[in-house]
Amino acid sequence: MNEGRIVKISGPLVVAEGMTDAKMFDVVRVSEKGLIGEIIELRGDRASIQVYEETGGLGPGEPVLSTGQTLSVELAPGMIESIYDGIQRPLTVIREKVGDYIVRGVHVPAIDRDKKWPFTPTAKPGDIVGPGDLLGVIEETVLVAHRIMVPPGIEGKIVELNEGKFTVEESIGRIETGEGVKDICMLQRWPVRRPRPFKKKLPPVEPLITGQRVIDAFFPVSKGGTACIPGPFGSGKTVIQHQLAKWADADIVIFIGCGERGNEMTNVLMEFPELKDPRSGEPLMKRTVMVANTSNMPVAAREASVYTGITIGEYFRDMGYRVAVMADSTSRWAEAMREISGRLEEMPGEEGYPAYLGTRIAEFYERAGKVICLGSDQREGAMTVIGSVSPPGGDLSDPVVQATLRVARVFWSLEDLLAFQRHFPAISWLNSYSLYLDELEEYLKREVDERMPEERRRAMRLLQQEADLQDVVKLIGVDALSPENRLILITARSIREDFLHQIAFDEVDTYTSLKKQFKLLNIILVMHDAAREALTHGAPIDKLQGLRVREEIARAKYTPESRVTEIDRIKEKIEAEIEELLKTEEIDA
Ligand code: ADP
């Protein structure tokens, strides 16, 4: 390879000339220090390079060498529990080696080269295999069985496959291909900017069950779907993210942290590894990979981190797992794009963001999906992508938010006003939406209850009516409303307080199964219908509001999952109390 020379340095961007053999997106080593960079513009032999390490102290004339490879991640056992930076350098290993600050040009492999993993074959000699076929399995952690797949581009007959302990680079067996016999090891590489292949995309007809009522019942996301969440400071974004990571029915969690201020990320790096997996009691990290940019890393690494994270997610999806990718915050990623674009002196689009902002964001979310994986066993994998946005001043007309809303199909509108009122999760029932409702209807009817979609629609309608009525109440007061309209306010309040409000820190309330969600919502609507009926028989609204059974409806969410059928019994009490009320009223009359 020809060596180029630096001619210009502008922050994270270095321009080099004499790069005659280099290609677009090649990874390069900059200066004697060997800083890692990537070619993002090439004109003749003049390359613009975004450098993933601090460029301070570099000067013109220093050498730049192309590696001839594109920016790739290493994929093999050993990723789970890791905390990587944007270009997959293992932060924990580096810290042990050189201390808290990444020394420039440190090269530590993403995956431990010395560790031996006990490999159990699931295929056997004589089998004809192709890309994605399963060869065997490694117990990577107590929670993750790492499935070893035939790497892309390899096809043929297994001639040897061994049980035993291997490092990721040692041969576990051999496959006879059209181009001769090839050794197979567990380590794969994949270029991060290219989506990993699969056989077929499947429709998003199954919900990602999170146990969070406002999400599952009102604004659900599909497995393999996409969601966007803004997070004004103090609105409870961290709590929601932790709840999703802990409770969503995903096998693997990938957390991509794009922080700006140092402390934002430090908190994440401190808190996330402390979380417990509620189902197994093990640390959540035993099924998590983190990609994090701390404040002392240059913006270019932030730009790369979302690709690194999502590629690792796809790899686990390819094994047939359900993966949840959480990227926080994609606004910081977009800002990194803007800074680099500015230094390249590209024509700026809206608010200085590059014209390709929308395309990049769309490409990122489009990597989500439920798929039939490569391989002959028709296994299914899914990767759900949940991205947070943090627009300046919470302004949703911000270009990053707008570009995200065009592609993400769920919007959980986290609002600080609700958090001030101590309504948690502070997700607005009026401004949020899910475009998966139609696709999920069949599933909910089949797996939860025939009436679930209709009950949701009724509840949403009542909440909307409440919002309209509140405007009226502001003008003329609640007493001027008809009893029917006052009942709507009472029921809507019950939906908000007894159903949507959910305390993450309560042992029972922290998670609600879909079945229980249905029962809780149903009981509120049964109450509503019974009260409305009673109104027509002359029952006074104040007395209906004061029925004792309302207490029980309010407490129903604290019923443990093992005793959910008790919730149904509240119906009998509703009936009995209303009957009694009507009787006394008749006597009074
Ligand atoms: P942010 O990350 O948006 O700054 P946090 O997630 O740290 O905000 O939430 C702020 C506070 O709001 C928490 O410390 C907690 O007291 C409260 N909170 C947020 N969500 C919930 C919830 N679901 N249940 C109970 N309290 C919550």
Coordinates of C-alpha atoms in Angstrom, one line a residue, residues 15-585:
V15 CA -6.8 15.4 4.8
A16 CA -4.1 13.4 3.2
E17 CA -2.6 13.3 -0.2
G18 CA -0.8 10.6 -2.1
M19 CA -3.4 8.0 -1.2
T20 CA -3.2 6.3 -4.6
D21 CA -4.4 2.8 -3.7
A22 CA -7.0 3.8 -1.1
K23 CA -10.7 3.3 -1.5
M24 CA -13.7 5.1 -0.1
F25 CA -14.5 3.9 3.5
D26 CA -11.1 2.3 3.9
V27 CA -9.8 2.3 7.5
V28 CA -6.5 4.1 7.7
R29 CA -3.7 4.5 10.3
V30 CA -2.8 8.1 10.8
S31 CA 0.8 9.2 11.8
E32 CA 3.4 7.1 13.6
K33 CA 0.9 6.8 16.5
G34 CA -1.3 4.7 14.3
L35 CA -4.5 6.6 15.1
I36 CA -7.6 4.9 13.6
G37 CA -9.5 6.8 10.9
E38 CA -11.9 6.1 8.0
I39 CA -11.9 7.7 4.5
I40 CA -15.1 9.5 4.0
E41 CA -14.3 11.5 0.9
L42 CA -11.9 10.7 -1.9
R43 CA -10.9 13.0 -4.7
G44 CA -8.1 11.6 -6.8
D45 CA -5.4 10.7 -4.4
R46 CA -6.7 13.3 -1.8
A47 CA -8.6 11.6 1.0
S48 CA -10.6 13.2 3.8
I49 CA -10.4 11.0 6.8
Q50 CA -12.5 11.1 10.0
V51 CA -10.3 10.1 12.8
Y52 CA -11.7 8.2 15.7
E53 CA -9.0 9.4 18.2
E54 CA -7.9 12.8 19.4
T55 CA -6.0 14.6 16.6
G56 CA -4.2 17.1 18.7
G57 CA -0.5 17.3 18.0
L58 CA -0.6 15.9 14.6
G59 CA 1.1 17.9 11.9
P60 CA 1.3 18.1 8.1
G61 CA 3.7 15.6 6.5
E62 CA 3.0 12.8 8.9
P63 CA 2.2 9.4 7.2
V64 CA -1.2 7.9 6.5
L65 CA -1.5 4.3 5.6
S66 CA -4.6 2.6 4.3
T67 CA -5.4 -0.8 5.7
G68 CA -7.5 -1.7 2.7
Q69 CA -10.3 -2.8 5.0
T70 CA -13.6 -1.1 5.7
L71 CA -14.6 -0.3 9.3
S72 CA -15.7 -3.6 10.7
V73 CA -16.7 -5.3 13.9
E74 CA -15.4 -8.6 15.3
L75 CA -18.2 -11.0 16.0
A76 CA -17.5 -14.0 18.3
P77 CA -18.1 -15.3 21.8
G78 CA -16.8 -12.7 24.3
M79 CA -19.0 -9.8 23.4
I80 CA -21.7 -10.2 26.0
E81 CA -20.9 -8.1 29.1
S82 CA -18.5 -6.0 27.2
I83 CA -18.5 -2.2 27.2
Y84 CA -17.1 -1.0 23.9
D85 CA -16.3 2.4 22.5
G86 CA -17.7 3.6 19.1
I87 CA -15.1 1.5 17.2
Q88 CA -15.5 -1.6 19.3
R89 CA -12.5 -1.1 21.6
P90 CA -13.1 -2.8 24.9
L91 CA -13.2 0.0 27.4
T92 CA -13.0 -2.1 30.4
V93 CA -9.9 -4.0 29.1
I94 CA -8.3 -0.7 28.1
R95 CA -8.9 0.8 31.5
E96 CA -7.2 -2.1 33.1
K97 CA -4.3 -1.7 30.8
V98 CA -3.8 2.0 30.6
G99 CA -6.1 3.7 33.1
D100 CA -9.2 5.8 32.7
Y101 CA -8.2 7.8 29.7
I102 CA -7.8 6.0 26.4
V103 CA -4.3 6.5 25.3
R104 CA -4.1 7.3 21.6
G105 CA -3.2 4.5 19.2
V106 CA -3.9 1.8 21.8
H107 CA -4.8 -1.3 20.0
V108 CA -6.6 -3.9 22.0
P109 CA -8.7 -6.5 20.1
A110 CA -12.4 -6.3 20.6
I111 CA -12.5 -10.0 21.5
D112 CA -10.2 -11.7 23.8
R113 CA -7.8 -13.8 21.8
D114 CA -6.6 -16.0 24.7
K115 CA -9.7 -17.2 26.3
K116 CA -10.7 -20.8 25.5
W117 CA -14.4 -21.5 25.1
P118 CA -15.9 -25.0 25.4
F119 CA -17.5 -25.6 22.0
T120 CA -20.3 -28.2 21.6
P121 CA -21.0 -29.1 17.9
T122 CA -24.6 -29.4 16.8
A123 CA -23.7 -30.2 13.2
K124 CA -21.6 -33.2 12.1
P125 CA -19.1 -34.2 9.5
G126 CA -20.9 -35.0 6.2
D127 CA -23.5 -32.2 6.6
I128 CA -23.8 -29.9 3.7
V129 CA -23.9 -26.3 5.1
G130 CA -24.0 -22.7 3.9
P131 CA -23.9 -19.3 5.4
G132 CA -25.9 -19.0 8.6
D133 CA -26.2 -22.7 9.3
L134 CA -25.5 -23.6 12.9
L135 CA -22.3 -25.5 13.7
G136 CA -22.5 -25.6 17.4
V137 CA -22.9 -23.6 20.6
I138 CA -21.0 -22.0 23.4
E139 CA -22.3 -21.1 26.8
E140 CA -21.1 -17.5 26.7
T141 CA -22.8 -16.5 29.9
V142 CA -25.4 -18.1 32.1
L143 CA -28.0 -16.3 30.1
V144 CA -26.7 -16.5 26.5
A145 CA -26.0 -19.6 24.4
H146 CA -23.8 -18.2 21.6
R147 CA -24.6 -20.0 18.4
I148 CA -21.7 -20.5 16.1
M149 CA -22.8 -20.0 12.5
V150 CA -21.2 -20.8 9.2
P151 CA -19.6 -17.5 8.2
P152 CA -20.8 -15.6 5.1
G153 CA -19.3 -16.8 1.9
I154 CA -18.6 -20.4 3.0
E155 CA -20.5 -23.3 1.6
G156 CA -19.8 -27.0 1.4
K157 CA -19.5 -30.2 3.3
I158 CA -18.3 -30.4 6.8
V159 CA -15.3 -32.7 6.9
E160 CA -14.4 -32.2 10.5
L161 CA -16.0 -30.5 13.5
N162 CA -14.5 -30.9 17.0
E163 CA -15.8 -30.7 20.5
G164 CA -13.4 -29.1 22.8
K165 CA -12.0 -25.8 24.1
F166 CA -11.0 -23.3 21.5
T167 CA -10.0 -19.7 21.3
V168 CA -11.9 -17.6 18.9
E169 CA -9.2 -17.9 16.3
E170 CA -8.5 -21.6 16.6
S171 CA -9.9 -24.0 14.0
I172 CA -13.0 -25.8 15.3
G173 CA -13.3 -27.8 12.1
R174 CA -13.0 -27.8 8.3
I175 CA -15.5 -27.4 5.5
E176 CA -14.9 -28.6 1.9
T177 CA -15.9 -25.8 -0.3
G178 CA -15.7 -25.3 -4.1
E179 CA -12.4 -23.6 -3.5
G180 CA -10.8 -26.2 -1.4
V181 CA -11.0 -27.2 2.3
K182 CA -11.3 -24.3 4.6
D183 CA -10.6 -24.1 8.3
I184 CA -13.5 -22.6 10.3
C185 CA -13.0 -20.5 13.5
M186 CA -15.5 -18.8 15.6
L187 CA -14.4 -15.2 14.8
Q188 CA -16.3 -13.4 12.1
R189 CA -15.9 -9.8 10.8
W190 CA -18.5 -7.6 9.3
P191 CA -18.4 -4.1 7.9
V192 CA -20.5 -2.0 10.1
R193 CA -22.1 0.2 7.5
R194 CA -23.5 -2.7 5.6
P195 CA -26.6 -4.5 6.9
R196 CA -26.1 -8.2 7.6
P197 CA -28.0 -10.4 5.2
F198 CA -31.1 -12.5 6.1
K199 CA -33.4 -14.7 4.1
K200 CA -36.7 -12.8 4.3
K201 CA -38.3 -10.0 6.2
L202 CA -41.4 -10.9 8.2
P203 CA -44.4 -8.7 9.0
P204 CA -44.2 -7.1 12.5
V205 CA -47.3 -8.9 13.9
E206 CA -46.0 -9.8 17.3
P207 CA -45.6 -7.2 20.1
L208 CA -42.5 -6.6 22.1
I209 CA -44.0 -7.2 25.5
T210 CA -42.6 -4.7 27.9
G211 CA -44.9 -5.1 30.9
Q212 CA -45.3 -1.3 30.8
R213 CA -49.0 -0.7 30.5
V214 CA -49.0 2.6 28.6
I215 CA -46.7 1.0 26.0
D216 CA -48.1 -2.5 25.6
A217 CA -51.8 -1.5 25.8
F218 CA -51.8 1.9 24.2
F219 CA -48.7 2.4 22.1
P220 CA -47.1 -1.0 21.4
V221 CA -44.0 -1.6 19.4
S222 CA -43.6 -4.8 17.4
K223 CA -40.8 -7.2 17.7
G224 CA -38.5 -6.1 15.0
G225 CA -40.2 -2.7 15.0
T226 CA -38.9 0.8 15.6
A227 CA -39.7 3.4 18.2
C228 CA -38.6 6.9 19.1
I229 CA -38.6 8.5 22.5
P230 CA -37.7 12.1 23.3
G231 CA -36.5 12.8 26.8
P232 CA -36.6 16.2 28.3
F233 CA -34.4 16.3 31.4
G234 CA -36.1 14.8 34.5
S235 CA -39.0 13.3 32.5
G236 CA -38.0 9.8 33.4
K237 CA -36.2 8.7 30.3
T238 CA -33.6 6.8 32.3
V239 CA -36.2 4.9 34.2
I240 CA -38.1 3.9 31.1
Q241 CA -34.9 2.8 29.4
H242 CA -34.0 0.6 32.4
Q243 CA -37.5 -0.8 32.5
L244 CA -37.4 -1.7 28.8
A245 CA -34.0 -3.2 29.1
K246 CA -35.0 -5.3 32.1
W247 CA -38.5 -6.4 31.2
A248 CA -38.9 -6.4 27.4
D249 CA -39.1 -10.0 26.2
A250 CA -35.8 -9.7 24.3
D251 CA -33.0 -12.2 24.7
I252 CA -30.2 -9.7 24.1
V253 CA -30.0 -6.0 24.9
I254 CA -27.6 -3.7 23.0
F255 CA -27.3 -0.3 24.6
I256 CA -25.7 2.4 22.5
G257 CA -24.8 5.4 24.5
C258 CA -24.0 8.5 22.6
G259 CA -23.4 11.1 25.3
E260 CA -22.2 14.6 25.0
R261 CA -21.4 15.8 28.4
G262 CA -19.1 13.5 30.3
N263 CA -21.4 13.0 33.2
E264 CA -24.3 11.9 31.0
M265 CA -22.4 8.9 29.9
T266 CA -20.7 8.3 33.2
N267 CA -24.1 7.8 34.8
V268 CA -25.1 5.3 32.1
L269 CA -21.8 3.5 32.5
M270 CA -22.2 3.3 36.2
E271 CA -26.0 2.5 36.4
F272 CA -26.5 0.1 33.6
P273 CA -24.1 -2.5 34.7
E274 CA -25.8 -2.4 38.2
L275 CA -29.2 -3.5 36.8
K276 CA -30.5 -6.9 37.6
D277 CA -32.3 -9.2 35.2
P278 CA -35.5 -9.6 37.0
R279 CA -36.4 -13.0 35.6
S280 CA -33.1 -14.7 36.3
G281 CA -31.8 -12.6 39.2
E282 CA -28.5 -12.4 37.3
P283 CA -26.9 -9.1 36.3
L284 CA -28.5 -7.7 33.2
M285 CA -25.1 -7.4 31.7
K286 CA -25.1 -11.2 31.2
R287 CA -27.2 -10.6 28.2
T288 CA -26.1 -7.1 27.3
V289 CA -23.5 -5.5 25.1
M290 CA -22.8 -1.8 25.6
V291 CA -21.4 0.6 23.1
A292 CA -20.5 3.9 24.8
N293 CA -18.8 7.1 23.9
T294 CA -17.4 9.0 26.9
S295 CA -16.7 12.7 26.7
N296 CA -13.0 12.3 26.0
M297 CA -13.7 10.5 22.8
P298 CA -13.8 12.5 19.6
V299 CA -17.1 13.0 17.7
A300 CA -16.2 10.7 14.9
A301 CA -16.3 7.7 17.3
R302 CA -19.8 8.8 18.1
E303 CA -20.7 8.7 14.5
A304 CA -19.5 5.2 14.2
S305 CA -21.0 3.9 17.5
V306 CA -24.6 3.4 16.2
Y307 CA -23.3 1.3 13.3
T308 CA -21.1 -0.8 15.6
G309 CA -24.0 -1.3 18.0
I310 CA -26.5 -2.2 15.4
T311 CA -24.2 -4.6 13.6
I312 CA -23.6 -6.5 16.8
G313 CA -27.4 -6.6 17.3
E314 CA -27.9 -8.1 13.8
Y315 CA -25.3 -10.8 14.6
F316 CA -27.4 -12.0 17.5
R317 CA -30.6 -11.6 15.5
D318 CA -28.9 -13.9 13.0
M319 CA -28.6 -16.6 15.7
G320 CA -32.3 -16.5 16.0
Y321 CA -32.5 -14.3 19.0
R322 CA -34.9 -11.4 19.9
V323 CA -32.7 -8.4 20.2
A324 CA -33.5 -5.0 21.6
V325 CA -31.3 -2.2 20.5
M326 CA -31.5 1.1 22.4
A327 CA -29.7 4.1 21.1
D328 CA -29.4 7.1 23.3
S329 CA -29.3 9.7 22.0
T330 CA -29.5 9.7 18.2
S331 CA -29.4 13.5 18.3
R332 CA -25.8 13.4 19.5
W333 CA -25.1 11.0 16.7
A334 CA -26.6 13.5 14.2
E335 CA -24.6 16.3 15.8
A336 CA -21.5 14.3 15.1
M337 CA -22.5 13.9 11.5
R338 CA -23.2 17.7 11.3
E339 CA -19.8 18.5 12.7
I340 CA -17.9 16.3 10.3
S341 CA -20.0 17.4 7.4
G342 CA -19.2 21.0 8.3
R343 CA -15.5 20.3 8.3
L344 CA -15.8 18.6 4.9
E345 CA -17.4 21.9 3.8
E346 CA -20.4 20.1 2.4
M347 CA -23.5 22.0 1.4
P348 CA -25.5 22.2 4.6
G349 CA -29.2 21.4 4.8
E350 CA -31.6 22.4 7.6
E351 CA -30.0 23.9 10.7
G352 CA -26.5 23.0 9.4
Y353 CA -27.2 19.2 9.3
P354 CA -26.0 17.5 6.1
A355 CA -28.5 17.0 3.3
Y356 CA -28.2 13.2 3.8
L357 CA -29.3 13.4 7.5
G358 CA -32.7 11.9 6.7
T359 CA -31.2 9.1 4.6
R360 CA -28.8 8.1 7.3
I361 CA -31.4 8.0 10.0
A362 CA -33.8 6.0 7.8
E363 CA -31.0 3.5 6.9
F364 CA -30.3 3.1 10.6
Y365 CA -34.0 2.3 11.6
E366 CA -34.5 0.2 8.5
R367 CA -32.0 -2.3 9.9
A368 CA -34.6 -3.3 12.5
G369 CA -36.9 -6.1 11.6
K370 CA -38.2 -9.6 12.2
V371 CA -36.6 -12.0 9.8
I372 CA -36.1 -15.5 8.7
C373 CA -32.4 -15.9 9.3
L374 CA -29.8 -17.3 6.9
G375 CA -29.4 -21.0 7.4
S376 CA -31.5 -24.0 6.5
D377 CA -33.5 -24.3 9.7
Q378 CA -35.8 -21.4 9.0
R379 CA -35.2 -19.9 12.4
E380 CA -36.6 -16.5 13.1
G381 CA -34.8 -13.6 14.7
A382 CA -35.9 -10.1 15.5
M383 CA -34.2 -6.8 16.2
T384 CA -36.2 -4.0 17.6
V385 CA -34.7 -0.5 17.6
I386 CA -35.6 2.1 20.1
G387 CA -33.9 5.4 19.6
S388 CA -34.1 8.4 21.8
V389 CA -33.9 12.0 20.6
S390 CA -32.9 15.0 22.6
P391 CA -33.7 18.1 20.6
P392 CA -32.4 21.4 21.9
G393 CA -35.1 23.0 24.1
G394 CA -37.3 20.0 23.6
D395 CA -38.3 21.4 20.2
L396 CA -40.0 18.6 18.2
S397 CA -39.7 20.5 14.9
D398 CA -35.9 19.9 15.1
P399 CA -34.6 18.2 11.9
V400 CA -33.4 15.1 13.7
V401 CA -36.7 14.5 15.4
Q402 CA -38.6 15.1 12.2
A403 CA -36.3 12.8 10.2
T404 CA -36.8 10.2 12.9
L405 CA -40.5 10.5 13.1
R406 CA -40.7 9.8 9.3
V407 CA -39.2 6.3 9.8
A408 CA -39.8 5.2 13.4
R409 CA -43.3 3.8 13.7
V410 CA -43.9 4.4 17.4
F411 CA -43.5 7.7 19.2
W412 CA -43.6 7.7 23.0
S413 CA -44.0 11.3 23.9
L414 CA -42.3 11.7 27.2
E415 CA -43.3 15.0 28.7
D416 CA -41.8 16.9 31.6
L417 CA -45.1 18.4 32.4
L418 CA -46.5 15.0 33.3
A419 CA -43.4 14.2 35.3
F420 CA -43.9 17.4 37.3
Q421 CA -47.4 16.2 38.1
R422 CA -45.8 12.9 39.2
H423 CA -47.6 11.0 36.5
F424 CA -45.2 8.2 35.6
P425 CA -44.3 6.9 33.1
A426 CA -44.6 10.5 31.8
I427 CA -45.7 9.3 28.3
S428 CA -48.5 11.5 27.0
W429 CA -51.6 9.5 26.0
L430 CA -52.6 12.3 23.7
N431 CA -49.4 13.0 21.7
S432 CA -47.9 9.5 21.5
Y433 CA -48.8 7.1 18.7
S434 CA -48.1 3.6 17.4
L435 CA -48.5 2.6 13.8
Y436 CA -48.4 -1.1 14.7
L437 CA -51.9 -1.2 16.1
D438 CA -53.5 -2.8 13.1
E439 CA -50.8 -5.3 12.6
L440 CA -50.9 -6.4 16.3
E441 CA -54.7 -6.7 16.5
E442 CA -54.8 -10.4 15.6
Y443 CA -52.1 -11.3 18.1
L444 CA -53.9 -9.4 20.9
K445 CA -57.2 -11.0 20.1
R446 CA -55.7 -14.5 19.9
E447 CA -53.3 -14.3 22.8
V448 CA -54.9 -11.9 25.2
D449 CA -58.6 -11.3 24.7
E450 CA -60.9 -11.0 21.8
R451 CA -62.0 -7.6 23.2
M452 CA -58.6 -6.1 23.8
P453 CA -58.3 -3.9 20.6
E454 CA -61.8 -2.6 21.0
E455 CA -61.3 -1.8 24.7
R456 CA -58.1 0.1 23.9
R457 CA -60.0 2.1 21.3
R458 CA -62.7 2.9 23.9
A459 CA -60.2 3.9 26.5
M460 CA -58.4 6.2 24.0
R461 CA -61.7 7.8 23.0
L462 CA -62.6 8.5 26.6
L463 CA -59.2 10.1 27.2
Q464 CA -59.7 12.3 24.1
Q465 CA -63.1 13.3 25.2
E466 CA -61.7 14.2 28.6
A467 CA -59.2 16.5 27.0
D468 CA -62.0 18.2 25.1
L469 CA -64.2 18.4 28.1
Q470 CA -61.4 19.9 30.2
D471 CA -61.4 22.9 27.9
V472 CA -65.1 23.4 28.6
V473 CA -64.6 22.9 32.3
K474 CA -62.1 25.7 32.3
L475 CA -64.8 28.0 31.0
I476 CA -67.9 27.0 32.8
G477 CA -66.8 24.7 35.7
V478 CA -67.4 21.0 36.2
D479 CA -70.9 21.4 37.8
A480 CA -72.3 22.7 34.6
L481 CA -71.5 19.5 32.7
S482 CA -74.1 16.9 32.1
P483 CA -73.9 13.8 34.3
E484 CA -72.9 11.7 31.3
N485 CA -70.0 14.1 30.6
R486 CA -69.0 14.1 34.3
L487 CA -68.9 10.4 34.1
I488 CA -66.5 10.6 31.2
L489 CA -64.2 12.7 33.3
I490 CA -64.4 10.3 36.2
T491 CA -63.6 7.3 34.0
A492 CA -60.8 9.0 32.1
R493 CA -59.2 9.9 35.4
S494 CA -59.5 6.3 36.4
I495 CA -57.8 5.2 33.2
R496 CA -55.0 7.6 33.9
E497 CA -54.5 6.9 37.5
D498 CA -55.5 3.3 37.9
F499 CA -54.2 2.0 34.6
L500 CA -51.6 4.3 32.9
H501 CA -49.8 5.4 36.0
Q502 CA -47.2 2.7 36.9
I503 CA -44.6 2.8 39.5
A504 CA -41.3 1.3 38.3
F505 CA -40.1 0.8 41.8
D506 CA -43.0 -1.1 43.2
E507 CA -42.4 -4.9 43.3
V508 CA -45.7 -5.8 41.7
D509 CA -46.5 -2.7 39.7
T510 CA -43.2 -2.7 37.9
Y511 CA -44.4 -5.3 35.4
T512 CA -47.9 -6.2 34.2
S513 CA -48.6 -9.1 31.9
L514 CA -50.8 -8.5 28.9
K515 CA -53.6 -10.6 30.4
K516 CA -53.5 -8.5 33.6
Q517 CA -53.4 -5.3 31.5
F518 CA -56.6 -6.4 29.8
K519 CA -58.3 -7.2 33.1
L520 CA -57.3 -3.8 34.6
L521 CA -58.6 -1.9 31.6
N522 CA -61.7 -4.1 31.3
I523 CA -62.7 -3.5 34.9
I524 CA -62.5 0.3 34.5
L525 CA -64.7 0.1 31.4
V526 CA -67.2 -2.3 33.1
M527 CA -67.5 0.3 35.8
H528 CA -68.0 3.0 33.3
D529 CA -70.8 1.0 31.5
A530 CA -72.5 0.1 34.7
A531 CA -72.4 3.7 35.9
R532 CA -73.8 5.0 32.7
E533 CA -76.6 2.5 32.8
A534 CA -77.3 3.6 36.4
L535 CA -77.4 7.2 35.3
T536 CA -80.3 6.4 33.0
H537 CA -82.1 5.0 36.0
G538 CA -81.6 8.2 37.9
A539 CA -78.6 7.4 40.0
P540 CA -76.8 10.6 41.1
I541 CA -73.3 11.1 39.6
D542 CA -71.8 12.1 43.0
K543 CA -72.9 8.8 44.5
L544 CA -71.6 6.8 41.6
Q545 CA -68.3 8.6 42.0
G546 CA -68.2 7.7 45.7
L547 CA -68.8 4.0 45.4
R548 CA -66.5 1.9 47.6
V549 CA -65.6 -0.4 44.7
R550 CA -63.6 2.4 43.1
E551 CA -61.0 1.9 45.8
E552 CA -60.7 -1.7 44.7
I553 CA -60.3 -0.7 41.1
A554 CA -57.6 1.7 42.1
R555 CA -55.8 -1.1 44.0
A556 CA -56.2 -3.8 41.4
K557 CA -52.9 -3.0 39.7
Y558 CA -51.1 -4.2 42.9
T559 CA -52.6 -7.6 42.5
P560 CA -49.8 -10.1 42.0
E561 CA -49.7 -12.0 38.7
S562 CA -50.5 -15.3 40.5
R563 CA -53.8 -13.9 41.7
V564 CA -55.0 -11.9 38.6
T565 CA -58.3 -13.7 38.5
E566 CA -59.3 -11.8 41.6
I567 CA -59.5 -8.7 39.4
D568 CA -62.5 -10.3 37.6
R569 CA -64.4 -10.6 40.9
I570 CA -64.5 -6.8 41.2
K571 CA -67.2 -6.9 38.5
E572 CA -69.6 -8.6 40.9
K573 CA -68.9 -5.9 43.5
I574 CA -69.6 -3.2 40.9
E575 CA -72.9 -4.8 40.1
A576 CA -73.9 -5.3 43.8
E577 CA -73.0 -1.8 44.8
I578 CA -74.8 -0.2 41.9
E579 CA -77.9 -2.3 42.6
E580 CA -77.8 -1.3 46.2
L581 CA -77.4 2.4 45.2
L582 CA -80.4 2.2 42.9
K583 CA -82.5 0.6 45.6
T584 CA -81.7 3.3 48.2
E585 CA -82.3 6.0 45.6

